Amino acid sequence: MAVDVYISEEKIQARIKELGEQITKDFNGEEVTVVGVLNGAFMFVADLIRAMDLPVVMEFIKASSYGDGTVSKGKVDITLDIQKDIKGKNVLVVEDIVDTGLTLTGLLEDFKQRDPKNLKLASLLFKPARCQHKVNIDYLGFEIEDKFVIGYGLDYAGKYRELPFIGVYSEDF
Ligand code: 5GP
């Protein structure tokens, strides 16, 4: 099956540079605990922290949402938690894509309970057509159409994460 480039490596990197500059300005020299949401955000977060000129404490979390989105609104299972206490800290959660918004809604709710100084969200991608739970994305890379995308950290059955661009399957295969 062939993969078409949907967002090129150059476009991704240019946007990350802009986001990094914005984040650097907003946090004004203060330390930031950056929480990368595994697995999909590993590549984005690695590039994003290098585009930020701030002291960073890097943490990772793994979560999966469950329920049908109405009954178990915003419930997430944290399967791997961060190691540090974030009470009183500047926290920037970094996600690959906000689709229905269920995962992030639950995760941010959980993080709020931990009493950080402030809590911001960066997401590389957002699919407005699929959104069921409104999530406030402070730093957004790109709004995309309702397509299943792969690459740059995003997988299909565990594969394609290594691609340096965001791709979609082409029709001809
Ligand atoms: P949400 O809870 O917002 O529906 O789910 C977000 C998660 O679903 C993302 O972190 C990602 O793992 C997965 N996901 C949603 N849309 C896509 C997509 O287009 N491609 C891939 N590879 N994963 C997606």
PDB file of C-alpha atoms and ligand atoms in Angstrom:
ATOM      1  CA  MET A   1       0.000   0.000   0.000  1.00  0.00           C
ATOM      2  CA  ALA A   2       1.405   3.392  -0.965  1.00  0.00           C
ATOM      3  CA  VAL A   3       1.575   6.329   1.400  1.00  0.00           C
ATOM      4  CA  ASP A   4       1.024   9.882   0.162  1.00  0.00           C
ATOM      5  CA  VAL A   5       2.549  12.891   1.878  1.00  0.00           C
ATOM      6  CA  TYR A   6      -0.217  14.877   3.585  1.00  0.00           C
ATOM      7  CA  ILE A   7       1.919  17.297   5.608  1.00  0.00           C
ATOM      8  CA  SER A   8       5.548  17.476   4.528  1.00  0.00           C
ATOM      9  CA  GLU A   9       8.553  17.275   6.817  1.00  0.00           C
ATOM     10  CA  GLU A  10       9.417  20.893   5.939  1.00  0.00           C
ATOM     11  CA  LYS A  11       5.954  22.134   6.878  1.00  0.00           C
ATOM     12  CA  ILE A  12       5.995  20.225  10.166  1.00  0.00           C
ATOM     13  CA  GLN A  13       9.408  21.538  11.120  1.00  0.00           C
ATOM     14  CA  ALA A  14       8.531  25.131  10.182  1.00  0.00           C
ATOM     15  CA  ARG A  15       5.362  24.983  12.299  1.00  0.00           C
ATOM     16  CA  ILE A  16       7.239  23.460  15.250  1.00  0.00           C
ATOM     17  CA  LYS A  17       9.743  26.305  15.083  1.00  0.00           C
ATOM     18  CA  GLU A  18       6.844  28.784  15.378  1.00  0.00           C
ATOM     19  CA  LEU A  19       5.239  26.858  18.240  1.00  0.00           C
ATOM     20  CA  GLY A  20       8.584  26.646  20.052  1.00  0.00           C
ATOM     21  CA  GLU A  21       9.028  30.415  19.778  1.00  0.00           C
ATOM     22  CA  GLN A  22       5.503  31.034  21.057  1.00  0.00           C
ATOM     23  CA  ILE A  23       5.967  28.659  24.021  1.00  0.00           C
ATOM     24  CA  THR A  24       9.338  30.216  24.844  1.00  0.00           C
ATOM     25  CA  LYS A  25       7.728  33.654  24.926  1.00  0.00           C
ATOM     26  CA  ASP A  26       4.735  32.520  27.004  1.00  0.00           C
ATOM     27  CA  PHE A  27       6.721  30.738  29.718  1.00  0.00           C
ATOM     28  CA  ASN A  28       9.183  33.621  29.963  1.00  0.00           C
ATOM     29  CA  GLY A  29      12.290  31.727  31.132  1.00  0.00           C
ATOM     30  CA  GLU A  30      10.473  29.549  33.672  1.00  0.00           C
ATOM     31  CA  GLU A  31      11.025  25.810  33.965  1.00  0.00           C
ATOM     32  CA  VAL A  32       8.436  23.651  32.203  1.00  0.00           C
ATOM     33  CA  THR A  33       7.544  20.046  32.919  1.00  0.00           C
ATOM     34  CA  VAL A  34       6.799  18.678  29.463  1.00  0.00           C
ATOM     35  CA  VAL A  35       4.623  15.566  29.476  1.00  0.00           C
ATOM     36  CA  GLY A  36       4.726  13.600  26.224  1.00  0.00           C
ATOM     37  CA  VAL A  37       1.763  11.298  25.669  1.00  0.00           C
ATOM     38  CA  LEU A  38       3.061   7.945  24.480  1.00  0.00           C
ATOM     39  CA  ASN A  39       3.367   6.455  22.008  1.00  0.00           C
ATOM     40  CA  GLY A  40       2.281   8.822  19.271  1.00  0.00           C
ATOM     41  CA  ALA A  41       3.764  12.086  20.553  1.00  0.00           C
ATOM     42  CA  PHE A  42       7.361  10.881  20.983  1.00  0.00           C
ATOM     43  CA  MET A  43       8.653  12.418  17.763  1.00  0.00           C
ATOM     44  CA  PHE A  44       6.731  15.683  18.030  1.00  0.00           C
ATOM     45  CA  VAL A  45       7.764  16.229  21.632  1.00  0.00           C
ATOM     46  CA  ALA A  46      11.429  15.524  20.819  1.00  0.00           C
ATOM     47  CA  ASP A  47      11.400  18.210  18.126  1.00  0.00           C
ATOM     48  CA  LEU A  48       9.236  20.622  20.110  1.00  0.00           C
ATOM     49  CA  ILE A  49      11.477  20.747  23.191  1.00  0.00           C
ATOM     50  CA  ARG A  50      14.455  21.450  20.930  1.00  0.00           C
ATOM     51  CA  ALA A  51      12.537  24.374  19.423  1.00  0.00           C
ATOM     52  CA  MET A  52      11.923  25.799  22.922  1.00  0.00           C
ATOM     53  CA  ASP A  53      14.516  27.917  24.653  1.00  0.00           C
ATOM     54  CA  LEU A  54      13.480  27.025  28.208  1.00  0.00           C
ATOM     55  CA  PRO A  55      14.630  24.733  31.034  1.00  0.00           C
ATOM     56  CA  VAL A  56      12.670  21.501  30.526  1.00  0.00           C
ATOM     57  CA  VAL A  57      11.911  18.535  32.767  1.00  0.00           C
ATOM     58  CA  MET A  58      10.859  15.729  30.440  1.00  0.00           C
ATOM     59  CA  GLU A  59       8.218  13.213  31.498  1.00  0.00           C
ATOM     60  CA  PHE A  60       6.105  10.671  29.649  1.00  0.00           C
ATOM     61  CA  ILE A  61       2.654   9.256  30.217  1.00  0.00           C
ATOM     62  CA  LYS A  62       0.660   6.517  28.572  1.00  0.00           C
ATOM     63  CA  ALA A  63      -3.118   6.585  28.659  1.00  0.00           C
ATOM     64  CA  SER A  64      -6.022   4.955  26.925  1.00  0.00           C
ATOM     65  CA  SER A  65      -9.584   6.166  26.890  1.00  0.00           C
ATOM     66  CA  TYR A  66     -12.503   3.841  27.281  1.00  0.00           C
ATOM     67  CA  GLY A  67     -16.276   3.932  27.181  1.00  0.00           C
ATOM     68  CA  ASP A  68     -18.534   5.064  24.366  1.00  0.00           C
ATOM     69  CA  GLY A  69     -17.824   8.709  24.899  1.00  0.00           C
ATOM     70  CA  THR A  70     -21.181   9.490  26.497  1.00  0.00           C
ATOM     71  CA  VAL A  71     -21.461   7.058  29.406  1.00  0.00           C
ATOM     72  CA  SER A  72     -17.818   7.143  30.489  1.00  0.00           C
ATOM     73  CA  LYS A  73     -17.144  10.737  29.542  1.00  0.00           C
ATOM     74  CA  GLY A  74     -13.487  11.531  29.818  1.00  0.00           C
ATOM     75  CA  LYS A  75     -12.472   8.395  31.683  1.00  0.00           C
ATOM     76  CA  VAL A  76      -8.898   7.359  31.013  1.00  0.00           C
ATOM     77  CA  ASP A  77      -6.728   4.533  32.153  1.00  0.00           C
ATOM     78  CA  ILE A  78      -3.235   5.763  32.928  1.00  0.00           C
ATOM     79  CA  THR A  79      -1.111   2.739  32.116  1.00  0.00           C
ATOM     80  CA  LEU A  80       2.219   4.508  32.649  1.00  0.00           C
ATOM     81  CA  ASP A  81       2.309   7.566  34.868  1.00  0.00           C
ATOM     82  CA  ILE A  82       4.801  10.426  35.135  1.00  0.00           C
ATOM     83  CA  GLN A  83       7.483  10.042  37.820  1.00  0.00           C
ATOM     84  CA  LYS A  84       7.476  13.558  39.263  1.00  0.00           C
ATOM     85  CA  ASP A  85       5.008  15.510  41.368  1.00  0.00           C
ATOM     86  CA  ILE A  86       3.638  18.396  39.264  1.00  0.00           C
ATOM     87  CA  LYS A  87       2.123  20.380  42.140  1.00  0.00           C
ATOM     88  CA  GLY A  88       3.024  24.042  41.633  1.00  0.00           C
ATOM     89  CA  LYS A  89       4.796  23.365  38.314  1.00  0.00           C
ATOM     90  CA  ASN A  90       4.312  24.730  34.815  1.00  0.00           C
ATOM     91  CA  VAL A  91       3.042  21.754  32.850  1.00  0.00           C
ATOM     92  CA  LEU A  92       2.851  21.374  29.083  1.00  0.00           C
ATOM     93  CA  VAL A  93       1.110  18.214  27.891  1.00  0.00           C
ATOM     94  CA  VAL A  94       2.147  17.232  24.374  1.00  0.00           C
ATOM     95  CA  GLU A  95      -0.123  15.019  22.261  1.00  0.00           C
ATOM     96  CA  ASP A  96       0.065  13.817  18.669  1.00  0.00           C
ATOM     97  CA  ILE A  97      -3.577  14.249  17.673  1.00  0.00           C
ATOM     98  CA  VAL A  98      -6.888  15.278  19.202  1.00  0.00           C
ATOM     99  CA  ASP A  99      -9.558  13.189  17.513  1.00  0.00           C
ATOM    100  CA  THR A 100     -12.746  12.709  19.598  1.00  0.00           C
ATOM    101  CA  GLY A 101     -11.032  14.542  22.473  1.00  0.00           C
ATOM    102  CA  LEU A 102     -11.877  11.789  24.937  1.00  0.00           C
ATOM    103  CA  THR A 103      -8.303  10.883  25.923  1.00  0.00           C
ATOM    104  CA  LEU A 104      -7.220  14.468  26.506  1.00  0.00           C
ATOM    105  CA  THR A 105     -10.373  15.433  28.380  1.00  0.00           C
ATOM    106  CA  GLY A 106      -9.771  12.635  30.862  1.00  0.00           C
ATOM    107  CA  LEU A 107      -6.048  13.203  31.099  1.00  0.00           C
ATOM    108  CA  LEU A 108      -6.299  16.955  31.679  1.00  0.00           C
ATOM    109  CA  GLU A 109      -9.007  16.383  34.309  1.00  0.00           C
ATOM    110  CA  ASP A 110      -6.665  13.999  36.119  1.00  0.00           C
ATOM    111  CA  PHE A 111      -3.756  16.452  35.864  1.00  0.00           C
ATOM    112  CA  LYS A 112      -5.830  19.350  37.227  1.00  0.00           C
ATOM    113  CA  GLN A 113      -6.362  17.357  40.419  1.00  0.00           C
ATOM    114  CA  ARG A 114      -2.582  17.318  40.895  1.00  0.00           C
ATOM    115  CA  ASP A 115      -2.623  21.093  41.339  1.00  0.00           C
ATOM    116  CA  PRO A 116      -0.039  22.369  38.828  1.00  0.00           C
ATOM    117  CA  LYS A 117       0.791  26.092  38.652  1.00  0.00           C
ATOM    118  CA  ASN A 118      -0.566  26.043  35.136  1.00  0.00           C
ATOM    119  CA  LEU A 119      -1.536  23.424  32.605  1.00  0.00           C
ATOM    120  CA  LYS A 120      -1.200  23.898  28.848  1.00  0.00           C
ATOM    121  CA  LEU A 121      -1.724  21.589  25.918  1.00  0.00           C
ATOM    122  CA  ALA A 122       0.171  21.275  22.659  1.00  0.00           C
ATOM    123  CA  SER A 123      -1.147  18.995  19.941  1.00  0.00           C
ATOM    124  CA  LEU A 124       0.398  18.518  16.530  1.00  0.00           C
ATOM    125  CA  LEU A 125      -2.944  17.725  14.891  1.00  0.00           C
ATOM    126  CA  PHE A 126      -6.658  18.341  15.462  1.00  0.00           C
ATOM    127  CA  LYS A 127      -9.550  16.773  13.554  1.00  0.00           C
ATOM    128  CA  PRO A 128     -12.528  19.108  14.155  1.00  0.00           C
ATOM    129  CA  ALA A 129     -14.937  16.825  12.254  1.00  0.00           C
ATOM    130  CA  ARG A 130     -14.535  14.085  14.867  1.00  0.00           C
ATOM    131  CA  CYS A 131     -14.503  16.187  18.013  1.00  0.00           C
ATOM    132  CA  GLN A 132     -16.981  15.059  20.697  1.00  0.00           C
ATOM    133  CA  HIS A 133     -15.337  16.512  23.782  1.00  0.00           C
ATOM    134  CA  LYS A 134     -14.135  20.056  23.434  1.00  0.00           C
ATOM    135  CA  VAL A 135     -10.485  20.351  24.364  1.00  0.00           C
ATOM    136  CA  ASN A 136      -8.716  23.673  24.557  1.00  0.00           C
ATOM    137  CA  ILE A 137      -5.507  23.297  22.553  1.00  0.00           C
ATOM    138  CA  ASP A 138      -3.132  26.098  23.515  1.00  0.00           C
ATOM    139  CA  TYR A 139      -0.536  25.243  20.861  1.00  0.00           C
ATOM    140  CA  LEU A 140      -1.850  23.570  17.723  1.00  0.00           C
ATOM    141  CA  GLY A 141       0.246  22.411  14.789  1.00  0.00           C
ATOM    142  CA  PHE A 142      -2.379  21.775  12.126  1.00  0.00           C
ATOM    143  CA  GLU A 143      -6.117  21.348  11.784  1.00  0.00           C
ATOM    144  CA  ILE A 144      -6.762  18.407   9.446  1.00  0.00           C
ATOM    145  CA  GLU A 145      -9.625  16.824   7.525  1.00  0.00           C
ATOM    146  CA  ASP A 146     -11.315  13.648   8.699  1.00  0.00           C
ATOM    147  CA  LYS A 147      -8.598  11.306   7.418  1.00  0.00           C
ATOM    148  CA  PHE A 148      -6.662   8.552   9.142  1.00  0.00           C
ATOM    149  CA  VAL A 149      -3.101   9.801   9.191  1.00  0.00           C
ATOM    150  CA  ILE A 150       0.155   7.985   9.824  1.00  0.00           C
ATOM    151  CA  GLY A 151       3.807   8.879  10.246  1.00  0.00           C
ATOM    152  CA  TYR A 152       5.777  11.317  12.379  1.00  0.00           C
ATOM    153  CA  GLY A 153       4.994   9.222  15.466  1.00  0.00           C
ATOM    154  CA  LEU A 154       1.498   8.121  14.425  1.00  0.00           C
ATOM    155  CA  ASP A 155       0.998   4.452  13.625  1.00  0.00           C
ATOM    156  CA  TYR A 156      -1.172   2.006  11.831  1.00  0.00           C
ATOM    157  CA  ALA A 157      -0.954  -1.307  13.713  1.00  0.00           C
ATOM    158  CA  GLY A 158       2.355  -0.237  15.238  1.00  0.00           C
ATOM    159  CA  LYS A 159       3.944   0.676  11.921  1.00  0.00           C
ATOM    160  CA  TYR A 160       4.923   3.877  10.048  1.00  0.00           C
ATOM    161  CA  ARG A 161       5.867   5.857  13.168  1.00  0.00           C
ATOM    162  CA  GLU A 162       9.344   6.472  11.751  1.00  0.00           C
ATOM    163  CA  LEU A 163       8.174   8.477   8.711  1.00  0.00           C
ATOM    164  CA  PRO A 164       9.418  12.103   8.910  1.00  0.00           C
ATOM    165  CA  PHE A 165       6.134  13.393   7.419  1.00  0.00           C
ATOM    166  CA  ILE A 166       2.398  12.965   8.055  1.00  0.00           C
ATOM    167  CA  GLY A 167       0.964  10.651   5.438  1.00  0.00           C
ATOM    168  CA  VAL A 168      -2.278   9.080   4.246  1.00  0.00           C
ATOM    169  CA  TYR A 169      -2.803   5.892   2.298  1.00  0.00           C
ATOM    170  CA  SER A 170      -3.257   6.528  -1.385  1.00  0.00           C
ATOM    171  CA  GLU A 171      -6.217   4.982  -3.242  1.00  0.00           C
ATOM    172  CA  ASP A 172      -4.100   2.839  -5.552  1.00  0.00           C
ATOM    173  CA  PHE A 173      -2.740  -0.267  -3.923  1.00  0.00           C
TER     174      PHE A 173
HETATM  175  P1  5GP B   1      -9.175  10.698  21.049  1.00  0.00           P
HETATM  176  O1  5GP B   1      -9.361  10.270  22.465  1.00  0.00           O
HETATM  177  O2  5GP B   1      -8.943  12.163  20.864  1.00  0.00           O
HETATM  178  O3  5GP B   1     -10.296  10.195  20.171  1.00  0.00           O
HETATM  179  O4  5GP B   1      -7.975   9.848  20.555  1.00  0.00           O
HETATM  180  C1  5GP B   1      -6.748  10.301  20.306  1.00  0.00           C
HETATM  181  C2  5GP B   1      -5.828   9.148  19.979  1.00  0.00           C
HETATM  182  O5  5GP B   1      -6.378   8.311  18.918  1.00  0.00           O
HETATM  183  C3  5GP B   1      -4.531   9.695  19.464  1.00  0.00           C
HETATM  184  O6  5GP B   1      -3.625   9.917  20.495  1.00  0.00           O
HETATM  185  C4  5GP B   1      -4.090   8.618  18.478  1.00  0.00           C
HETATM  186  O7  5GP B   1      -3.354   7.643  19.163  1.00  0.00           O
HETATM  187  C5  5GP B   1      -5.392   7.979  17.968  1.00  0.00           C
HETATM  188  N1  5GP B   1      -5.770   8.549  16.655  1.00  0.00           N
HETATM  189  C6  5GP B   1      -6.804   9.369  16.405  1.00  0.00           C
HETATM  190  N2  5GP B   1      -6.850   9.717  15.100  1.00  0.00           N
HETATM  191  C7  5GP B   1      -5.804   9.096  14.509  1.00  0.00           C
HETATM  192  C8  5GP B   1      -5.300   9.077  13.158  1.00  0.00           C
HETATM  193  O8  5GP B   1      -5.799   9.703  12.207  1.00  0.00           O
HETATM  194  N3  5GP B   1      -4.189   8.325  12.965  1.00  0.00           N
HETATM  195  C9  5GP B   1      -3.586   7.610  13.932  1.00  0.00           C
HETATM  196  N4  5GP B   1      -2.506   6.907  13.611  1.00  0.00           N
HETATM  197  N5  5GP B   1      -4.021   7.615  15.215  1.00  0.00           N
HETATM  198  C10 5GP B   1      -5.121   8.356  15.494  1.00  0.00           C
END
